[in-house]
Amino acid sequence: MQRLRFVRRFATKEWIRPWPKQEERDVFESPDLPNPTPIPRPLESKEQKIRRLLYTSRKRGILESDLILATWAKKNLDNLTDQQLEEYDMFLQENDWDIFYWTTGAKNVPERISKLSFFADLFEHAKNKEKRVLRMPDLS
């Protein structure tokens, strides 16, 4: 009974925030936003970078993108060139949900992401055509 009075008293229209309008949502997808940049690590060897990128691919924040990125990284990072590793490092600076939506095809991929040399392979990997159950790979 007390809860009902509390809700009636404080649930006024000014407290209820409406769902954002389309123009308010688009401000976060603006092409004018600066691209994220990783922390410079000039003394990092290629092996250290591969280990760091593999770990970062595993520990993103949401399990879905963790699985997609970690399984792809475990299979492909050793074969990437230094330039491609730099691109992948830049890619990992993107928002976790955006990465998930881009790799699964739920959102349109921005041109700066679709131009990355590894993205087409990552996109195909996310389709999981073999219908395998994805498990987090070992860090070894």
CSV table of N, CA and C in Angstrom, one decimal:
chain,number,residue,atom,x,y,z
A,1,MET,N,0.8,-1.2,0.0
A,1,MET,CA,0.0,0.0,0.0
A,1,MET,C,0.9,1.3,0.0
A,2,GLN,N,1.9,1.2,0.8
A,2,GLN,CA,2.8,2.4,0.9
A,2,GLN,C,3.5,2.6,-0.5
A,3,ARG,N,3.9,1.5,-1.1
A,3,ARG,CA,4.6,1.5,-2.4
A,3,ARG,C,3.7,2.2,-3.4
A,4,LEU,N,2.4,1.8,-3.4
A,4,LEU,CA,1.5,2.4,-4.4
A,4,LEU,C,1.3,3.9,-4.2
A,5,ARG,N,1.3,4.3,-3.0
A,5,ARG,CA,1.2,5.8,-2.7
A,5,ARG,C,2.5,6.5,-3.2
A,6,PHE,N,3.6,5.8,-3.0
A,6,PHE,CA,4.9,6.4,-3.4
A,6,PHE,C,4.9,6.5,-5.0
A,7,VAL,N,4.5,5.5,-5.7
A,7,VAL,CA,4.4,5.5,-7.1
A,7,VAL,C,3.5,6.6,-7.6
A,8,ARG,N,2.3,6.6,-7.0
A,8,ARG,CA,1.3,7.7,-7.4
A,8,ARG,C,1.9,9.1,-7.2
A,9,ARG,N,2.6,9.2,-6.1
A,9,ARG,CA,3.1,10.6,-5.8
A,9,ARG,C,4.2,11.0,-6.6
A,10,PHE,N,5.1,10.1,-7.0
A,10,PHE,CA,6.3,10.5,-7.7
A,10,PHE,C,6.4,10.1,-9.2
A,11,ALA,N,5.5,9.3,-9.6
A,11,ALA,CA,5.5,9.0,-11.0
A,11,ALA,C,4.7,10.0,-11.8
A,12,THR,N,5.2,11.2,-11.9
A,12,THR,CA,4.5,12.2,-12.7
A,12,THR,C,5.1,12.3,-14.0
A,13,LYS,N,4.5,13.0,-14.9
A,13,LYS,CA,4.9,13.1,-16.3
A,13,LYS,C,6.4,13.6,-16.5
A,14,GLU,N,6.7,14.6,-15.6
A,14,GLU,CA,8.1,15.1,-15.8
A,14,GLU,C,9.2,14.1,-15.4
A,15,TRP,N,8.8,13.1,-14.6
A,15,TRP,CA,9.8,12.1,-14.2
A,15,TRP,C,9.9,11.0,-15.3
A,16,ILE,N,8.9,10.9,-16.1
A,16,ILE,CA,9.0,9.8,-17.1
A,16,ILE,C,9.6,10.4,-18.3
A,17,ARG,N,10.8,9.8,-18.7
A,17,ARG,CA,11.5,10.3,-19.9
A,17,ARG,C,11.0,9.5,-21.1
A,18,PRO,N,10.6,10.2,-22.2
A,18,PRO,CA,10.1,9.5,-23.4
A,18,PRO,C,11.3,8.8,-24.1
A,19,TRP,N,11.0,7.9,-24.9
A,19,TRP,CA,12.1,7.2,-25.7
A,19,TRP,C,12.7,8.3,-26.7
A,20,PRO,N,14.0,8.3,-26.8
A,20,PRO,CA,14.6,9.4,-27.7
A,20,PRO,C,14.1,9.3,-29.1
A,21,LYS,N,14.0,10.5,-29.6
A,21,LYS,CA,13.5,10.6,-31.0
A,21,LYS,C,14.7,10.2,-31.9
A,22,GLN,N,14.4,9.9,-33.2
A,22,GLN,CA,15.3,9.4,-34.2
A,22,GLN,C,16.5,10.4,-34.3
A,23,GLU,N,16.2,11.7,-34.4
A,23,GLU,CA,17.3,12.7,-34.6
A,23,GLU,C,18.3,12.7,-33.3
A,24,GLU,N,17.7,12.4,-32.1
A,24,GLU,CA,18.6,12.3,-31.0
A,24,GLU,C,19.5,11.1,-31.0
A,25,ARG,N,18.9,10.0,-31.5
A,25,ARG,CA,19.7,8.7,-31.6
A,25,ARG,C,20.8,8.8,-32.6
A,26,ASP,N,20.6,9.5,-33.7
A,26,ASP,CA,21.5,9.6,-34.8
A,26,ASP,C,22.8,10.4,-34.4
A,27,VAL,N,22.7,11.2,-33.4
A,27,VAL,CA,23.9,12.0,-33.0
A,27,VAL,C,25.1,11.1,-32.7
A,28,PHE,N,24.8,9.9,-32.1
A,28,PHE,CA,25.9,9.1,-31.8
A,28,PHE,C,26.5,8.3,-32.9
A,29,GLU,N,25.8,8.3,-34.1
A,29,GLU,CA,26.3,7.6,-35.2
A,29,GLU,C,26.8,8.6,-36.3
A,30,SER,N,27.1,9.8,-35.8
A,30,SER,CA,27.5,10.8,-36.7
A,30,SER,C,28.9,10.5,-37.3
A,31,PRO,N,29.2,10.7,-38.6
A,31,PRO,CA,30.5,10.5,-39.1
A,31,PRO,C,31.5,11.6,-38.6
A,32,ASP,N,31.0,12.6,-37.9
A,32,ASP,CA,31.9,13.7,-37.5
A,32,ASP,C,32.6,13.3,-36.2
A,33,LEU,N,32.2,12.2,-35.5
A,33,LEU,CA,32.8,11.8,-34.3
A,33,LEU,C,34.3,11.4,-34.6
A,34,PRO,N,35.2,11.7,-33.7
A,34,PRO,CA,36.6,11.2,-34.0
A,34,PRO,C,36.7,9.7,-33.9
A,35,ASN,N,37.6,9.2,-34.7
A,35,ASN,CA,37.9,7.8,-34.6
A,35,ASN,C,38.7,7.5,-33.3
A,36,PRO,N,38.3,6.4,-32.6
A,36,PRO,CA,39.1,6.1,-31.4
A,36,PRO,C,40.5,5.6,-31.8
A,37,THR,N,41.5,6.0,-30.9
A,37,THR,CA,42.9,5.6,-31.2
A,37,THR,C,43.4,4.8,-30.0
A,38,PRO,N,44.1,3.7,-30.2
A,38,PRO,CA,44.7,2.9,-29.1
A,38,PRO,C,45.9,3.6,-28.5
A,39,ILE,N,46.2,3.2,-27.3
A,39,ILE,CA,47.4,3.8,-26.6
A,39,ILE,C,48.7,3.4,-27.4
A,40,PRO,N,49.5,4.3,-27.7
A,40,PRO,CA,50.8,4.0,-28.4
A,40,PRO,C,51.7,3.1,-27.5
A,41,ARG,N,52.2,2.0,-28.1
A,41,ARG,CA,53.1,1.1,-27.4
A,41,ARG,C,54.3,0.9,-28.3
A,42,PRO,N,55.3,1.8,-28.4
A,42,PRO,CA,56.4,1.7,-29.3
A,42,PRO,C,57.3,0.5,-29.1
A,43,LEU,N,57.4,0.1,-27.8
A,43,LEU,CA,58.4,-1.0,-27.5
A,43,LEU,C,57.8,-2.4,-27.5
A,44,GLU,N,56.5,-2.5,-28.0
A,44,GLU,CA,55.8,-3.8,-27.9
A,44,GLU,C,56.3,-4.6,-29.1
A,45,SER,N,56.7,-5.9,-28.9
A,45,SER,CA,57.0,-6.8,-30.0
A,45,SER,C,55.8,-7.3,-30.6
A,46,LYS,N,55.9,-8.0,-31.8
A,46,LYS,CA,54.8,-8.5,-32.5
A,46,LYS,C,54.1,-9.6,-31.6
A,47,GLU,N,54.9,-10.5,-31.0
A,47,GLU,CA,54.3,-11.5,-30.2
A,47,GLU,C,53.5,-11.0,-29.0
A,48,GLN,N,54.1,-9.9,-28.4
A,48,GLN,CA,53.3,-9.3,-27.3
A,48,GLN,C,52.0,-8.7,-27.8
A,49,LYS,N,52.1,-8.0,-28.9
A,49,LYS,CA,50.9,-7.4,-29.5
A,49,LYS,C,49.8,-8.5,-29.8
A,50,ILE,N,50.2,-9.6,-30.3
A,50,ILE,CA,49.3,-10.6,-30.7
A,50,ILE,C,48.6,-11.2,-29.4
A,51,ARG,N,49.5,-11.4,-28.3
A,51,ARG,CA,48.9,-11.8,-27.1
A,51,ARG,C,47.9,-10.8,-26.5
A,52,ARG,N,48.3,-9.5,-26.5
A,52,ARG,CA,47.4,-8.5,-26.0
A,52,ARG,C,46.1,-8.4,-26.8
A,53,LEU,N,46.2,-8.4,-28.1
A,53,LEU,CA,45.0,-8.3,-28.9
A,53,LEU,C,44.1,-9.6,-28.7
A,54,LEU,N,44.7,-10.7,-28.5
A,54,LEU,CA,43.9,-11.9,-28.2
A,54,LEU,C,43.2,-11.8,-26.9
A,55,TYR,N,43.9,-11.3,-25.9
A,55,TYR,CA,43.3,-11.1,-24.6
A,55,TYR,C,42.2,-10.0,-24.7
A,56,THR,N,42.4,-8.9,-25.4
A,56,THR,CA,41.5,-7.8,-25.5
A,56,THR,C,40.2,-8.3,-26.3
A,57,SER,N,40.5,-9.2,-27.2
A,57,SER,CA,39.3,-9.8,-28.0
A,57,SER,C,38.4,-10.6,-27.1
A,58,ARG,N,39.0,-11.3,-26.1
A,58,ARG,CA,38.3,-12.1,-25.2
A,58,ARG,C,37.5,-11.4,-24.2
A,59,LYS,N,38.0,-10.2,-23.8
A,59,LYS,CA,37.5,-9.5,-22.6
A,59,LYS,C,36.8,-8.2,-23.1
A,60,ARG,N,35.9,-8.2,-23.9
A,60,ARG,CA,35.2,-7.0,-24.5
A,60,ARG,C,34.2,-6.5,-23.6
A,61,GLY,N,33.3,-7.3,-23.1
A,61,GLY,CA,32.2,-6.8,-22.3
A,61,GLY,C,30.9,-7.6,-22.5
A,62,ILE,N,30.6,-7.9,-23.7
A,62,ILE,CA,29.4,-8.8,-23.9
A,62,ILE,C,29.9,-10.1,-24.5
A,63,LEU,N,29.3,-11.2,-24.1
A,63,LEU,CA,29.7,-12.5,-24.5
A,63,LEU,C,29.7,-12.8,-26.0
A,64,GLU,N,28.7,-12.2,-26.6
A,64,GLU,CA,28.5,-12.5,-28.1
A,64,GLU,C,29.7,-12.0,-28.9
A,65,SER,N,30.0,-10.7,-28.6
A,65,SER,CA,31.2,-10.2,-29.4
A,65,SER,C,32.5,-10.8,-28.9
A,66,ASP,N,32.6,-11.2,-27.6
A,66,ASP,CA,33.8,-11.9,-27.1
A,66,ASP,C,34.0,-13.1,-27.9
A,67,LEU,N,32.9,-13.9,-28.1
A,67,LEU,CA,33.1,-15.2,-28.8
A,67,LEU,C,33.5,-15.0,-30.3
A,68,ILE,N,32.8,-14.1,-30.9
A,68,ILE,CA,33.1,-13.8,-32.3
A,68,ILE,C,34.6,-13.4,-32.5
A,69,LEU,N,35.0,-12.4,-31.7
A,69,LEU,CA,36.3,-11.8,-31.9
A,69,LEU,C,37.4,-12.8,-31.4
A,70,ALA,N,37.2,-13.4,-30.2
A,70,ALA,CA,38.2,-14.3,-29.7
A,70,ALA,C,38.4,-15.5,-30.6
A,71,THR,N,37.4,-16.1,-31.1
A,71,THR,CA,37.6,-17.3,-32.0
A,71,THR,C,38.3,-16.9,-33.3
A,72,TRP,N,37.9,-15.7,-33.8
A,72,TRP,CA,38.5,-15.3,-35.0
A,72,TRP,C,40.0,-14.9,-34.8
A,73,ALA,N,40.2,-14.2,-33.7
A,73,ALA,CA,41.6,-13.8,-33.3
A,73,ALA,C,42.5,-15.0,-33.1
A,74,LYS,N,42.0,-16.0,-32.4
A,74,LYS,CA,42.9,-17.2,-32.1
A,74,LYS,C,43.3,-17.8,-33.4
A,75,LYS,N,42.4,-17.8,-34.4
A,75,LYS,CA,42.7,-18.5,-35.7
A,75,LYS,C,43.5,-17.6,-36.6
A,76,ASN,N,43.4,-16.3,-36.6
A,76,ASN,CA,44.0,-15.5,-37.6
A,76,ASN,C,45.1,-14.5,-37.2
A,77,LEU,N,45.2,-14.1,-35.9
A,77,LEU,CA,46.1,-13.1,-35.6
A,77,LEU,C,47.6,-13.4,-35.9
A,78,ASP,N,48.0,-14.7,-35.9
A,78,ASP,CA,49.4,-15.0,-36.2
A,78,ASP,C,49.7,-14.8,-37.7
A,79,ASN,N,48.7,-14.8,-38.5
A,79,ASN,CA,48.9,-14.6,-40.0
A,79,ASN,C,48.8,-13.2,-40.4
A,80,LEU,N,48.5,-12.3,-39.6
A,80,LEU,CA,48.3,-10.9,-40.0
A,80,LEU,C,49.6,-10.1,-40.0
A,81,THR,N,49.7,-9.2,-40.9
A,81,THR,CA,50.9,-8.3,-41.0
A,81,THR,C,50.9,-7.3,-39.9
A,82,ASP,N,52.0,-6.6,-39.7
A,82,ASP,CA,52.0,-5.5,-38.7
A,82,ASP,C,51.0,-4.5,-38.9
A,83,GLN,N,50.8,-4.1,-40.2
A,83,GLN,CA,49.8,-3.1,-40.5
A,83,GLN,C,48.4,-3.6,-40.2
A,84,GLN,N,48.1,-4.8,-40.5
A,84,GLN,CA,46.8,-5.4,-40.2
A,84,GLN,C,46.6,-5.5,-38.7
A,85,LEU,N,47.6,-5.8,-37.9
A,85,LEU,CA,47.5,-5.8,-36.5
A,85,LEU,C,47.2,-4.4,-35.9
A,86,GLU,N,47.8,-3.4,-36.5
A,86,GLU,CA,47.5,-2.0,-36.1
A,86,GLU,C,46.0,-1.7,-36.4
A,87,GLU,N,45.5,-2.2,-37.6
A,87,GLU,CA,44.1,-1.9,-38.0
A,87,GLU,C,43.2,-2.7,-37.0
A,88,TYR,N,43.6,-3.9,-36.6
A,88,TYR,CA,42.7,-4.6,-35.7
A,88,TYR,C,42.7,-4.0,-34.3
A,89,ASP,N,43.9,-3.4,-33.9
A,89,ASP,CA,44.0,-2.7,-32.6
A,89,ASP,C,43.0,-1.5,-32.6
A,90,MET,N,43.0,-0.8,-33.7
A,90,MET,CA,42.1,0.4,-33.9
A,90,MET,C,40.7,-0.1,-33.9
A,91,PHE,N,40.4,-1.2,-34.5
A,91,PHE,CA,39.0,-1.8,-34.6
A,91,PHE,C,38.5,-2.1,-33.2
A,92,LEU,N,39.4,-2.6,-32.3
A,92,LEU,CA,39.0,-3.0,-31.0
A,92,LEU,C,38.7,-1.8,-30.1
A,93,GLN,N,39.0,-0.6,-30.5
A,93,GLN,CA,38.7,0.6,-29.8
A,93,GLN,C,37.2,1.0,-30.0
A,94,GLU,N,36.6,0.4,-30.9
A,94,GLU,CA,35.2,0.7,-31.2
A,94,GLU,C,34.3,0.2,-30.1
A,95,ASN,N,33.1,0.7,-30.1
A,95,ASN,CA,32.0,0.3,-29.1
A,95,ASN,C,31.7,-1.2,-29.3
A,96,ASP,N,31.6,-1.9,-28.2
A,96,ASP,CA,31.3,-3.3,-28.2
A,96,ASP,C,30.1,-3.7,-29.0
A,97,TRP,N,29.0,-3.0,-28.7
A,97,TRP,CA,27.7,-3.3,-29.4
A,97,TRP,C,27.8,-3.0,-30.9
A,98,ASP,N,28.5,-1.9,-31.3
A,98,ASP,CA,28.7,-1.6,-32.7
A,98,ASP,C,29.4,-2.8,-33.4
A,99,ILE,N,30.5,-3.2,-32.7
A,99,ILE,CA,31.2,-4.4,-33.3
A,99,ILE,C,30.3,-5.6,-33.5
A,100,PHE,N,29.5,-5.9,-32.5
A,100,PHE,CA,28.6,-7.0,-32.6
A,100,PHE,C,27.6,-6.8,-33.8
A,101,TYR,N,27.0,-5.6,-33.8
A,101,TYR,CA,26.0,-5.4,-34.9
A,101,TYR,C,26.7,-5.4,-36.3
A,102,TRP,N,27.9,-4.8,-36.4
A,102,TRP,CA,28.5,-4.8,-37.7
A,102,TRP,C,28.9,-6.2,-38.2
A,103,THR,N,29.4,-7.0,-37.3
A,103,THR,CA,29.9,-8.3,-37.7
A,103,THR,C,28.7,-9.3,-37.9
A,104,THR,N,27.6,-9.0,-37.3
A,104,THR,CA,26.4,-9.9,-37.6
A,104,THR,C,25.6,-9.4,-38.7
A,105,GLY,N,25.8,-8.2,-39.2
A,105,GLY,CA,25.0,-7.6,-40.2
A,105,GLY,C,23.8,-6.9,-39.8
A,106,ALA,N,23.6,-6.7,-38.5
A,106,ALA,CA,22.4,-6.1,-37.9
A,106,ALA,C,22.4,-4.6,-38.2
A,107,LYS,N,23.5,-4.0,-38.4
A,107,LYS,CA,23.6,-2.5,-38.7
A,107,LYS,C,24.5,-2.3,-39.9
A,108,ASN,N,24.3,-1.3,-40.6
A,108,ASN,CA,25.1,-0.9,-41.7
A,108,ASN,C,26.5,-0.7,-41.2
A,109,VAL,N,27.5,-1.2,-41.9
A,109,VAL,CA,28.9,-1.0,-41.6
A,109,VAL,C,29.4,0.3,-42.1
A,110,PRO,N,30.0,1.2,-41.3
A,110,PRO,CA,30.6,2.4,-41.8
A,110,PRO,C,31.7,2.1,-42.8
A,111,GLU,N,32.0,3.0,-43.7
A,111,GLU,CA,33.0,2.8,-44.8
A,111,GLU,C,34.4,2.6,-44.2
A,112,ARG,N,34.7,3.3,-43.1
A,112,ARG,CA,36.0,3.2,-42.5
A,112,ARG,C,36.2,1.8,-41.9
A,113,ILE,N,35.2,1.1,-41.5
A,113,ILE,CA,35.3,-0.2,-41.0
A,113,ILE,C,35.3,-1.2,-42.1
A,114,SER,N,34.4,-1.0,-43.1
A,114,SER,CA,34.4,-2.0,-44.2
A,114,SER,C,35.7,-2.0,-45.0
A,115,LYS,N,36.4,-0.9,-45.0
A,115,LYS,CA,37.7,-0.9,-45.7
A,115,LYS,C,38.8,-1.6,-45.0
A,116,LEU,N,38.7,-2.0,-43.8
A,116,LEU,CA,39.7,-2.7,-43.1
A,116,LEU,C,40.0,-4.0,-43.8
A,117,SER,N,41.3,-4.4,-43.9
A,117,SER,CA,41.7,-5.5,-44.7
A,117,SER,C,41.2,-6.9,-44.1
A,118,PHE,N,40.9,-7.0,-42.9
A,118,PHE,CA,40.5,-8.2,-42.2
A,118,PHE,C,39.0,-8.3,-42.0
A,119,PHE,N,38.2,-7.2,-42.3
A,119,PHE,CA,36.8,-7.2,-41.9
A,119,PHE,C,36.0,-8.2,-42.6
A,120,ALA,N,36.2,-8.4,-43.9
A,120,ALA,CA,35.4,-9.3,-44.7
A,120,ALA,C,35.6,-10.7,-44.1
A,121,ASP,N,36.8,-11.1,-43.8
A,121,ASP,CA,37.0,-12.4,-43.2
A,121,ASP,C,36.3,-12.5,-41.8
A,122,LEU,N,36.4,-11.5,-41.0
A,122,LEU,CA,35.7,-11.5,-39.7
A,122,LEU,C,34.2,-11.6,-39.9
A,123,PHE,N,33.7,-10.9,-40.9
A,123,PHE,CA,32.2,-10.9,-41.2
A,123,PHE,C,31.8,-12.3,-41.6
A,124,GLU,N,32.6,-13.0,-42.4
A,124,GLU,CA,32.3,-14.4,-42.8
A,124,GLU,C,32.4,-15.3,-41.6
A,125,HIS,N,33.3,-15.1,-40.7
A,125,HIS,CA,33.5,-15.9,-39.5
A,125,HIS,C,32.3,-15.8,-38.6
A,126,ALA,N,31.7,-14.6,-38.5
A,126,ALA,CA,30.6,-14.3,-37.6
A,126,ALA,C,29.3,-15.0,-38.1
A,127,LYS,N,29.3,-15.3,-39.4
A,127,LYS,CA,28.1,-16.1,-39.9
A,127,LYS,C,28.0,-17.5,-39.4
A,128,ASN,N,29.2,-18.1,-39.1
A,128,ASN,CA,29.2,-19.4,-38.5
A,128,ASN,C,28.5,-20.4,-39.4
A,129,LYS,N,28.9,-20.5,-40.6
A,129,LYS,CA,28.2,-21.3,-41.6
A,129,LYS,C,28.2,-22.8,-41.2
A,130,GLU,N,29.3,-23.2,-40.5
A,130,GLU,CA,29.4,-24.6,-40.1
A,130,GLU,C,28.5,-24.9,-38.9
A,131,LYS,N,27.9,-23.9,-38.3
A,131,LYS,CA,27.0,-24.0,-37.2
A,131,LYS,C,27.7,-24.7,-36.0
A,132,ARG,N,28.9,-24.3,-35.8
A,132,ARG,CA,29.7,-24.8,-34.7
A,132,ARG,C,29.3,-24.1,-33.4
A,133,VAL,N,29.3,-24.8,-32.3
A,133,VAL,CA,29.1,-24.1,-31.0
A,133,VAL,C,30.4,-23.4,-30.6
A,134,LEU,N,30.4,-22.1,-30.5
A,134,LEU,CA,31.6,-21.3,-30.2
A,134,LEU,C,31.9,-21.4,-28.7
A,135,ARG,N,33.2,-21.7,-28.4
A,135,ARG,CA,33.6,-21.7,-27.1
A,135,ARG,C,34.9,-20.7,-27.0
A,136,MET,N,35.0,-20.1,-25.9
A,136,MET,CA,36.2,-19.2,-25.7
A,136,MET,C,37.5,-20.0,-25.8
A,137,PRO,N,38.4,-19.6,-26.7
A,137,PRO,CA,39.6,-20.3,-26.9
A,137,PRO,C,40.6,-20.1,-25.7
A,138,ASP,N,41.5,-21.0,-25.5
A,138,ASP,CA,42.5,-20.9,-24.4
A,138,ASP,C,43.4,-19.7,-24.8
A,139,LEU,N,44.0,-19.1,-23.7
A,139,LEU,CA,45.0,-18.0,-24.0
A,139,LEU,C,46.4,-18.5,-24.3
A,140,SER,N,46.6,-19.8,-24.2
A,140,SER,CA,48.0,-20.3,-24.5
A,140,SER,C,48.4,-20.2,-26.0
